[in-house]
C-alpha cells in the first residue's frame, strides 16, 4: 500500500501541483505589448505574440492571410525588429 | 544514515525535481512564442532558438518520466544533474561575458523574476540534490533494497 503511494499518488500529486503553479504564474502576465494596424479593424491593435523570423529581421504578426509589421509604441513610429 | 531515511530522501529529491521540470516545461509550452523570442535575444542561442525552444521542454518532460518510473530513476537523476549543470554554465557565461541586463533569462514563470545570480544559486541547490539523489540511487541499486509497504 505504502509502495503504491510512493510510486503513483505522490508523483501524480507533484505533477498536478507543478501544472497548477505554472498556469497561475505563466509569463504572459507581464509580457510586453506591441502594436500593429489591421486596416480591416478600426483603431490600433495590440499583441504580445511576436514573430521576428520575417524578411530583414522584421517582427510581424500573422492575422489570417495577412502579415502586419509590429511597432514598439501606439503611434506606430518605431518598427519592431529582431535585436 | 539509515537505509529507510535514505530512500525517503531519494523520494523527496525526485519529487522536487519532478515539480521543477513539470513547472518549467509547462510554462515554456504555455508561452512558447515568448520563450522563443527570449532565446532569439540570447547571444549564444540566437541561431539555435527554434531547436532549443522545443527541445528543452521535451527533454524536461522526458526527465520527468524517467524520475517517476523507479526503474529509470537513476538515469533521470543523471539527466537532471547534467541539464542543470548545462543551464548553470550558460547562466555563468552570460553573467560574465555579456551585458546580462539586456538579455532575458528564458526561464519559466516566477523563475523569470529571479536575478541572474539568484538563479545560479537556485540551480546550484538542484545540482546538489541531484548529486545526492544519484549517490543514494546508486547505493540502493547496488545493495538492492527498496521502500516497500
GROMACS .gro file of N, CA and C in nm, chain B residues 9-140:
model
  396
   92UNK      N    1   1.453   1.020   0.151
   92UNK     CA    2   1.522   1.137   0.096
   92UNK      C    3   1.526   1.131  -0.056
   93UNK      N    4   1.548   1.011  -0.109
   93UNK     CA    5   1.550   0.992  -0.255
   93UNK      C    6   1.414   1.026  -0.317
   94UNK      N    7   1.306   0.983  -0.246
   94UNK     CA    8   1.170   1.014  -0.295
   94UNK      C    9   1.148   1.165  -0.296
   95UNK      N   10   1.191   1.232  -0.188
   95UNK     CA   11   1.172   1.378  -0.178
   95UNK      C   12   1.249   1.449  -0.289
   96UNK      N   13   1.374   1.407  -0.310
   96UNK     CA   14   1.458   1.468  -0.416
   96UNK      C   15   1.392   1.449  -0.553
   97UNK      N   16   1.346   1.327  -0.580
   97UNK     CA   17   1.283   1.300  -0.710
   97UNK      C   18   1.159   1.387  -0.728
   98UNK      N   19   1.079   1.399  -0.622
   98UNK     CA   20   0.955   1.478  -0.632
   98UNK      C   21   0.986   1.626  -0.654
   99UNK      N   22   1.089   1.676  -0.585
   99UNK     CA   23   1.128   1.817  -0.604
   99UNK      C   24   1.170   1.842  -0.749
  100UNK      N   25   1.247   1.747  -0.805
  100UNK     CA   26   1.291   1.762  -0.945
  100UNK      C   27   1.173   1.749  -1.041
  101UNK      N   28   1.079   1.660  -1.009
  101UNK     CA   29   0.959   1.645  -1.093
  101UNK      C   30   0.881   1.777  -1.095
  102UNK      N   31   0.861   1.835  -0.977
  102UNK     CA   32   0.788   1.964  -0.968
  102UNK      C   33   0.861   2.071  -1.049
  103UNK      N   34   0.993   2.078  -1.033
  103UNK     CA   35   1.071   2.179  -1.105
  103UNK      C   36   1.058   2.164  -1.257
  104UNK      N   37   1.076   2.040  -1.306
  104UNK     CA   38   1.076   2.021  -1.452
  104UNK      C   39   0.935   2.031  -1.512
  105UNK      N   40   0.834   1.982  -1.441
  105UNK     CA   41   0.696   1.996  -1.494
  105UNK      C   42   0.661   2.145  -1.499
  106UNK      N   43   0.695   2.217  -1.391
  106UNK     CA   44   0.667   2.361  -1.384
  106UNK      C   45   0.737   2.435  -1.499
  107UNK      N   46   0.865   2.407  -1.516
  107UNK     CA   47   0.944   2.477  -1.618
  107UNK      C   48   0.894   2.443  -1.759
  108UNK      N   49   0.867   2.314  -1.784
  108UNK     CA   50   0.822   2.273  -1.918
  108UNK      C   51   0.684   2.331  -1.948
  109UNK      N   52   0.593   2.325  -1.851
  109UNK     CA   53   0.456   2.375  -1.873
  109UNK      C   54   0.459   2.525  -1.903
  110UNK      N   55   0.539   2.599  -1.829
  110UNK     CA   56   0.549   2.743  -1.852
  110UNK      C   57   0.601   2.775  -1.991
  111UNK      N   58   0.701   2.701  -2.033
  111UNK     CA   59   0.760   2.726  -2.166
  111UNK      C   60   0.660   2.694  -2.275
  112UNK      N   61   0.586   2.585  -2.258
  112UNK     CA   62   0.490   2.546  -2.362
  112UNK      C   63   0.368   2.638  -2.365
  113UNK      N   64   0.326   2.685  -2.247
  113UNK     CA   65   0.210   2.774  -2.242
  113UNK      C   66   0.241   2.910  -2.303
  114UNK      N   67   0.368   2.947  -2.300
  114UNK     CA   68   0.406   3.076  -2.356
  114UNK      C   69   0.524   3.055  -2.451
  115UNK      N   70   0.502   2.965  -2.547
  115UNK     CA   71   0.608   2.922  -2.639
  115UNK      C   72   0.669   3.040  -2.717
  116UNK      N   73   0.581   3.128  -2.770
  116UNK     CA   74   0.630   3.239  -2.853
  116UNK      C   75   0.726   3.327  -2.776
  117UNK      N   76   0.686   3.361  -2.655
  117UNK     CA   77   0.771   3.448  -2.571
  117UNK      C   78   0.905   3.380  -2.540
  118UNK      N   79   0.898   3.250  -2.511
  118UNK     CA   80   1.020   3.175  -2.480
  118UNK      C   81   1.114   3.177  -2.600
  119UNK      N   82   1.058   3.157  -2.720
  119UNK     CA   83   1.139   3.156  -2.842
  119UNK      C   84   1.199   3.295  -2.868
  120UNK      N   85   1.120   3.398  -2.846
  120UNK     CA   86   1.169   3.535  -2.867
  120UNK      C   87   1.284   3.565  -2.769
  121UNK      N   88   1.269   3.519  -2.645
  121UNK     CA   89   1.376   3.540  -2.545
  121UNK      C   90   1.504   3.468  -2.588
  122UNK      N   91   1.489   3.348  -2.642
  122UNK     CA   92   1.606   3.273  -2.688
  122UNK      C   93   1.673   3.343  -2.806
  123UNK      N   94   1.591   3.406  -2.892
  123UNK     CA   95   1.646   3.478  -3.007
  123UNK      C   96   1.728   3.599  -2.963
  124UNK      N   97   1.703   3.646  -2.841
  124UNK     CA   98   1.778   3.761  -2.789
  124UNK      C   99   1.907   3.718  -2.719
  125UNK      N  100   1.924   3.588  -2.704
  125UNK     CA  101   2.044   3.538  -2.638
  125UNK      C  102   2.161   3.535  -2.738
  126UNK      N  103   2.275   3.591  -2.702
  126UNK     CA  104   2.388   3.592  -2.797
  126UNK      C  105   2.443   3.453  -2.826
  127UNK      N  106   2.419   3.358  -2.738
  127UNK     CA  107   2.474   3.223  -2.759
  127UNK      C  108   2.374   3.135  -2.835
  128UNK      N  109   2.246   3.146  -2.800
  128UNK     CA  110   2.147   3.053  -2.854
  128UNK      C  111   2.068   3.109  -2.972
  129UNK      N  112   2.099   3.232  -3.013
  129UNK     CA  113   2.024   3.300  -3.119
  129UNK      C  114   1.997   3.211  -3.241
  130UNK      N  115   2.104   3.148  -3.291
  130UNK     CA  116   2.090   3.068  -3.414
  130UNK      C  117   2.022   2.933  -3.391
  131UNK      N  118   2.017   2.892  -3.265
  131UNK     CA  119   1.956   2.762  -3.235
  131UNK      C  120   1.821   2.779  -3.166
  132UNK      N  121   1.768   2.902  -3.167
  132UNK     CA  122   1.648   2.935  -3.088
  132UNK      C  123   1.533   2.838  -3.114
  133UNK      N  124   1.505   2.810  -3.241
  133UNK     CA  125   1.391   2.723  -3.274
  133UNK      C  126   1.412   2.582  -3.216
  134UNK      N  127   1.533   2.530  -3.239
  134UNK     CA  128   1.564   2.395  -3.191
  134UNK      C  129   1.556   2.387  -3.038
  135UNK      N  130   1.617   2.485  -2.973
  135UNK     CA  131   1.620   2.487  -2.826
  135UNK      C  132   1.479   2.507  -2.769
  136UNK      N  133   1.399   2.591  -2.836
  136UNK     CA  134   1.266   2.625  -2.785
  136UNK      C  135   1.175   2.504  -2.771
  137UNK      N  136   1.188   2.407  -2.861
  137UNK     CA  137   1.103   2.288  -2.843
  137UNK      C  138   1.177   2.172  -2.777
  138UNK      N  139   1.311   2.167  -2.794
  138UNK     CA  140   1.383   2.051  -2.739
  138UNK      C  141   1.398   2.057  -2.586
  139UNK      N  142   1.412   2.178  -2.531
  139UNK     CA  143   1.427   2.187  -2.384
  139UNK      C  144   1.301   2.141  -2.310
  140UNK      N  145   1.181   2.194  -2.345
  140UNK     CA  146   1.062   2.142  -2.277
  140UNK      C  147   1.044   1.992  -2.299
  141UNK      N  148   1.075   1.944  -2.422
  141UNK     CA  149   1.061   1.800  -2.449
  141UNK      C  150   1.155   1.719  -2.360
  142UNK      N  151   1.278   1.767  -2.347
  142UNK     CA  152   1.376   1.700  -2.263
  142UNK      C  153   1.331   1.700  -2.116
  143UNK      N  154   1.276   1.811  -2.073
  143UNK     CA  155   1.228   1.821  -1.934
  143UNK      C  156   1.116   1.720  -1.906
  144UNK      N  157   1.028   1.703  -2.005
  144UNK     CA  158   0.918   1.606  -1.987
  144UNK      C  159   0.973   1.463  -1.984
  145UNK      N  160   1.070   1.435  -2.070
  145UNK     CA  161   1.132   1.301  -2.072
  145UNK      C  162   1.196   1.273  -1.935
  146UNK      N  163   1.266   1.375  -1.881
  146UNK     CA  164   1.331   1.357  -1.749
  146UNK      C  165   1.226   1.328  -1.642
  147UNK      N  166   1.111   1.395  -1.650
  147UNK     CA  167   1.004   1.371  -1.552
  147UNK      C  168   0.961   1.224  -1.556
  148UNK      N  169   0.942   1.171  -1.679
  148UNK     CA  170   0.903   1.030  -1.692
  148UNK      C  171   1.010   0.939  -1.632
  149UNK      N  172   1.136   0.971  -1.659
  149UNK     CA  173   1.246   0.889  -1.606
  149UNK      C  174   1.247   0.891  -1.453
  150UNK      N  175   1.220   1.009  -1.396
  150UNK     CA  176   1.224   1.022  -1.250
  150UNK      C  177   1.106   0.950  -1.184
  151UNK      N  178   0.993   0.948  -1.253
  151UNK     CA  179   0.872   0.888  -1.195
  151UNK      C  180   0.876   0.735  -1.201
  152UNK      N  181   0.937   0.681  -1.306
  152UNK     CA  182   0.944   0.534  -1.318
  152UNK      C  183   1.066   0.483  -1.240
  153UNK      N  184   1.043   0.410  -1.129
  153UNK     CA  185   1.155   0.369  -1.042
  153UNK      C  186   1.271   0.302  -1.115
  154UNK      N  187   1.240   0.224  -1.219
  154UNK     CA  188   1.344   0.152  -1.292
  154UNK      C  189   1.443   0.249  -1.359
  155UNK      N  190   1.394   0.365  -1.401
  155UNK     CA  191   1.479   0.459  -1.475
  155UNK      C  192   1.518   0.582  -1.392
  156UNK      N  193   1.491   0.575  -1.261
  156UNK     CA  194   1.513   0.694  -1.177
  156UNK      C  195   1.659   0.741  -1.179
  157UNK      N  196   1.751   0.646  -1.171
  157UNK     CA  197   1.894   0.684  -1.169
  157UNK      C  198   1.931   0.759  -1.297
  158UNK      N  199   1.880   0.711  -1.409
  158UNK     CA  200   1.905   0.777  -1.537
  158UNK      C  201   1.844   0.919  -1.536
  159UNK      N  202   1.725   0.929  -1.478
  159UNK     CA  203   1.657   1.059  -1.467
  159UNK      C  204   1.736   1.156  -1.380
  160UNK      N  205   1.795   1.103  -1.273
  160UNK     CA  206   1.875   1.188  -1.183
  160UNK      C  207   2.001   1.237  -1.254
  161UNK      N  208   2.064   1.146  -1.331
  161UNK     CA  209   2.183   1.187  -1.408
  161UNK      C  210   2.145   1.294  -1.511
  162UNK      N  211   2.031   1.272  -1.579
  162UNK     CA  212   1.986   1.368  -1.680
  162UNK      C  213   1.956   1.504  -1.615
  163UNK      N  214   1.891   1.501  -1.497
  163UNK     CA  215   1.860   1.626  -1.425
  163UNK      C  216   1.990   1.698  -1.390
  164UNK      N  217   2.085   1.622  -1.339
  164UNK     CA  218   2.214   1.678  -1.298
  164UNK      C  219   2.282   1.746  -1.418
  165UNK      N  220   2.290   1.676  -1.531
  165UNK     CA  221   2.360   1.732  -1.647
  165UNK      C  222   2.286   1.851  -1.708
  166UNK      N  223   2.152   1.843  -1.709
  166UNK     CA  224   2.075   1.956  -1.764
  166UNK      C  225   2.094   2.081  -1.678
  167UNK      N  226   2.091   2.062  -1.545
  167UNK     CA  227   2.108   2.176  -1.455
  167UNK      C  228   2.251   2.232  -1.464
  168UNK      N  229   2.349   2.144  -1.478
  168UNK     CA  230   2.488   2.189  -1.492
  168UNK      C  231   2.503   2.269  -1.622
  169UNK      N  232   2.441   2.219  -1.728
  169UNK     CA  233   2.447   2.286  -1.858
  169UNK      C  234   2.383   2.424  -1.850
  170UNK      N  235   2.266   2.431  -1.789
  170UNK     CA  236   2.193   2.558  -1.776
  170UNK      C  237   2.271   2.656  -1.689
  171UNK      N  238   2.330   2.606  -1.580
  171UNK     CA  239   2.407   2.694  -1.490
  171UNK      C  240   2.531   2.746  -1.561
  172UNK      N  241   2.596   2.661  -1.640
  172UNK     CA  242   2.713   2.704  -1.717
  172UNK      C  243   2.673   2.818  -1.812
  173UNK      N  244   2.558   2.799  -1.878
  173UNK     CA  245   2.506   2.902  -1.969
  173UNK      C  246   2.485   3.034  -1.893
  174UNK      N  247   2.423   3.025  -1.774
  174UNK     CA  248   2.398   3.146  -1.693
  174UNK      C  249   2.529   3.214  -1.654
  175UNK      N  250   2.628   3.133  -1.615
  175UNK     CA  251   2.757   3.189  -1.572
  175UNK      C  252   2.826   3.258  -1.690
  176UNK      N  253   2.820   3.197  -1.808
  176UNK     CA  254   2.881   3.258  -1.928
  176UNK      C  255   2.813   3.391  -1.958
  177UNK      N  256   2.679   3.391  -1.956
  177UNK     CA  257   2.604   3.515  -1.985
  177UNK      C  258   2.640   3.623  -1.883
  178UNK      N  259   2.645   3.583  -1.757
  178UNK     CA  260   2.672   3.679  -1.649
  178UNK      C  261   2.811   3.739  -1.657
  179UNK      N  262   2.908   3.659  -1.703
  179UNK     CA  263   3.047   3.705  -1.703
  179UNK      C  264   3.096   3.763  -1.835
  180UNK      N  265   3.037   3.720  -1.946
  180UNK     CA  266   3.091   3.762  -2.076
  180UNK      C  267   2.999   3.851  -2.158
  181UNK      N  268   2.875   3.872  -2.111
  181UNK     CA  269   2.782   3.955  -2.187
  181UNK      C  270   2.715   4.056  -2.096
  182UNK      N  271   2.651   4.156  -2.159
  182UNK     CA  272   2.576   4.257  -2.084
  182UNK      C  273   2.443   4.192  -2.043
  183UNK      N  274   2.443   4.122  -1.929
  183UNK     CA  275   2.330   4.035  -1.895
  183UNK      C  276   2.199   4.109  -1.869
  184UNK      N  277   2.207   4.240  -1.836
  184UNK     CA  278   2.083   4.310  -1.804
  184UNK      C  279   1.991   4.323  -1.928
  185UNK      N  280   2.052   4.313  -2.047
  185UNK     CA  281   1.973   4.325  -2.169
  185UNK      C  282   1.923   4.191  -2.222
  186UNK      N  283   1.968   4.083  -2.159
  186UNK     CA  284   1.932   3.951  -2.210
  186UNK      C  285   1.831   3.887  -2.117
  187UNK      N  286   1.714   3.850  -2.170
  187UNK     CA  287   1.615   3.788  -2.082
  187UNK      C  288   1.660   3.649  -2.038
  188UNK      N  289   1.609   3.606  -1.924
  188UNK     CA  290   1.653   3.481  -1.862
  188UNK      C  291   1.610   3.356  -1.940
  189UNK      N  292   1.499   3.361  -2.011
  189UNK     CA  293   1.443   3.247  -2.083
  189UNK      C  294   1.401   3.134  -1.990
  190UNK      N  295   1.373   3.167  -1.866
  190UNK     CA  296   1.326   3.064  -1.774
  190UNK      C  297   1.177   3.088  -1.746
  191UNK      N  298   1.111   2.983  -1.701
  191UNK     CA  299   0.966   2.991  -1.693
  191UNK      C  300   0.910   3.054  -1.567
  192UNK      N  301   0.793   3.119  -1.580
  192UNK     CA  302   0.713   3.166  -1.467
  192UNK      C  303   0.785   3.252  -1.368
  193UNK      N  304   0.771   3.219  -1.239
  193UNK     CA  305   0.832   3.303  -1.134
  193UNK      C  306   0.984   3.298  -1.139
  194UNK      N  307   1.040   3.194  -1.202
  194UNK     CA  308   1.186   3.184  -1.213
  194UNK      C  309   1.241   3.300  -1.296
  195UNK      N  310   1.154   3.352  -1.384
  195UNK     CA  311   1.190   3.465  -1.468
  195UNK      C  312   1.217   3.591  -1.386
  196UNK      N  313   1.156   3.594  -1.268
  196UNK     CA  314   1.168   3.712  -1.182
  196UNK      C  315   1.296   3.710  -1.097
  197UNK      N  316   1.359   3.593  -1.091
  197UNK     CA  317   1.484   3.584  -1.015
  197UNK      C  318   1.593   3.655  -1.095
  198UNK      N  319   1.687   3.715  -1.026
  198UNK     CA  320   1.801   3.775  -1.095
  198UNK      C  321   1.892   3.664  -1.145
  199UNK      N  322   1.991   3.702  -1.227
  199UNK     CA  323   2.082   3.601  -1.281
  199UNK      C  324   2.159   3.529  -1.170
  200UNK      N  325   2.208   3.607  -1.073
  200UNK     CA  326   2.288   3.546  -0.965
  200UNK      C  327   2.201   3.456  -0.878
  201UNK      N  328   2.080   3.503  -0.844
  201UNK     CA  329   1.990   3.422  -0.761
  201UNK      C  330   1.956   3.292  -0.834
  202UNK      N  331   1.942   3.304  -0.966
  202UNK     CA  332   1.908   3.186  -1.044
  202UNK      C  333   2.022   3.083  -1.038
  203UNK      N  334   2.145   3.132  -1.035
  203UNK     CA  335   2.260   3.040  -1.026
  203UNK      C  336   2.256   2.966  -0.892
  204UNK      N  337   2.227   3.039  -0.782
  204UNK     CA  338   2.217   2.973  -0.651
  204UNK      C  339   2.103   2.873  -0.649
  205UNK      N  340   1.992   2.911  -0.711
  205UNK     CA  341   1.875   2.823  -0.721
  205UNK      C  342   1.914   2.694  -0.795
  206UNK      N  343   1.986   2.710  -0.906
  206UNK     CA  344   2.030   2.594  -0.984
  206UNK      C  345   2.129   2.508  -0.906
  207UNK      N  346   2.220   2.575  -0.834
  207UNK     CA  347   2.320   2.501  -0.756
  207UNK      C  348   2.252   2.410  -0.654
  208UNK      N  349   2.142   2.459  -0.593
  208UNK     CA  350   2.067   2.378  -0.498
  208UNK      C  351   2.019   2.249  -0.567
  209UNK      N  352   1.963   2.264  -0.690
  209UNK     CA  353   1.911   2.146  -0.759
  209UNK      C  354   2.023   2.056  -0.812
  210UNK      N  355   2.138   2.114  -0.843
  210UNK     CA  356   2.254   2.032  -0.884
  210UNK      C  357   2.298   1.946  -0.764
  211UNK      N  358   2.304   2.010  -0.646
  211UNK     CA  359   2.349   1.937  -0.526
  211UNK      C  360   2.250   1.825  -0.491
  212UNK      N  361   2.119   1.857  -0.493
  212UNK     CA  362   2.025   1.750  -0.456
  212UNK      C  363   2.021   1.638  -0.563
  213UNK      N  364   2.046   1.674  -0.689
  213UNK     CA  365   2.054   1.569  -0.793
  213UNK      C  366   2.173   1.478  -0.765
  214UNK      N  367   2.286   1.540  -0.726
  214UNK     CA  368   2.407   1.461  -0.696
  214UNK      C  369   2.381   1.369  -0.576
  215UNK      N  370   2.312   1.422  -0.474
  215UNK     CA  371   2.279   1.338  -0.356
  215UNK      C  372   2.188   1.223  -0.401
  216UNK      N  373   2.090   1.255  -0.486
  216UNK     CA  374   1.998   1.153  -0.538
  216UNK      C  375   2.072   1.044  -0.614
  217UNK      N  376   2.170   1.085  -0.696
  217UNK     CA  377   2.248   0.988  -0.774
  217UNK      C  378   2.323   0.894  -0.678
  218UNK      N  379   2.383   0.954  -0.574
  218UNK     CA  380   2.459   0.873  -0.476
  218UNK      C  381   2.367   0.771  -0.408
  219UNK      N  382   2.251   0.820  -0.360
  219UNK     CA  383   2.159   0.729  -0.290
  219UNK      C  384   2.105   0.622  -0.385
  220UNK      N  385   2.065   0.665  -0.505
  220UNK     CA  386   2.006   0.571  -0.601
  220UNK      C  387   2.108   0.463  -0.643
  221UNK      N  388   2.234   0.505  -0.663
  221UNK     CA  389   2.338   0.408  -0.699
  221UNK      C  390   2.357   0.308  -0.586
  222UNK      N  391   2.354   0.361  -0.462
  222UNK     CA  392   2.374   0.277  -0.344
  222UNK      C  393   2.260   0.175  -0.330
  223UNK      N  394   2.136   0.222  -0.349
  223UNK     CA  395   2.022   0.131  -0.334
  223UNK      C  396   2.021   0.026  -0.444
   0.00000   0.00000   0.00000
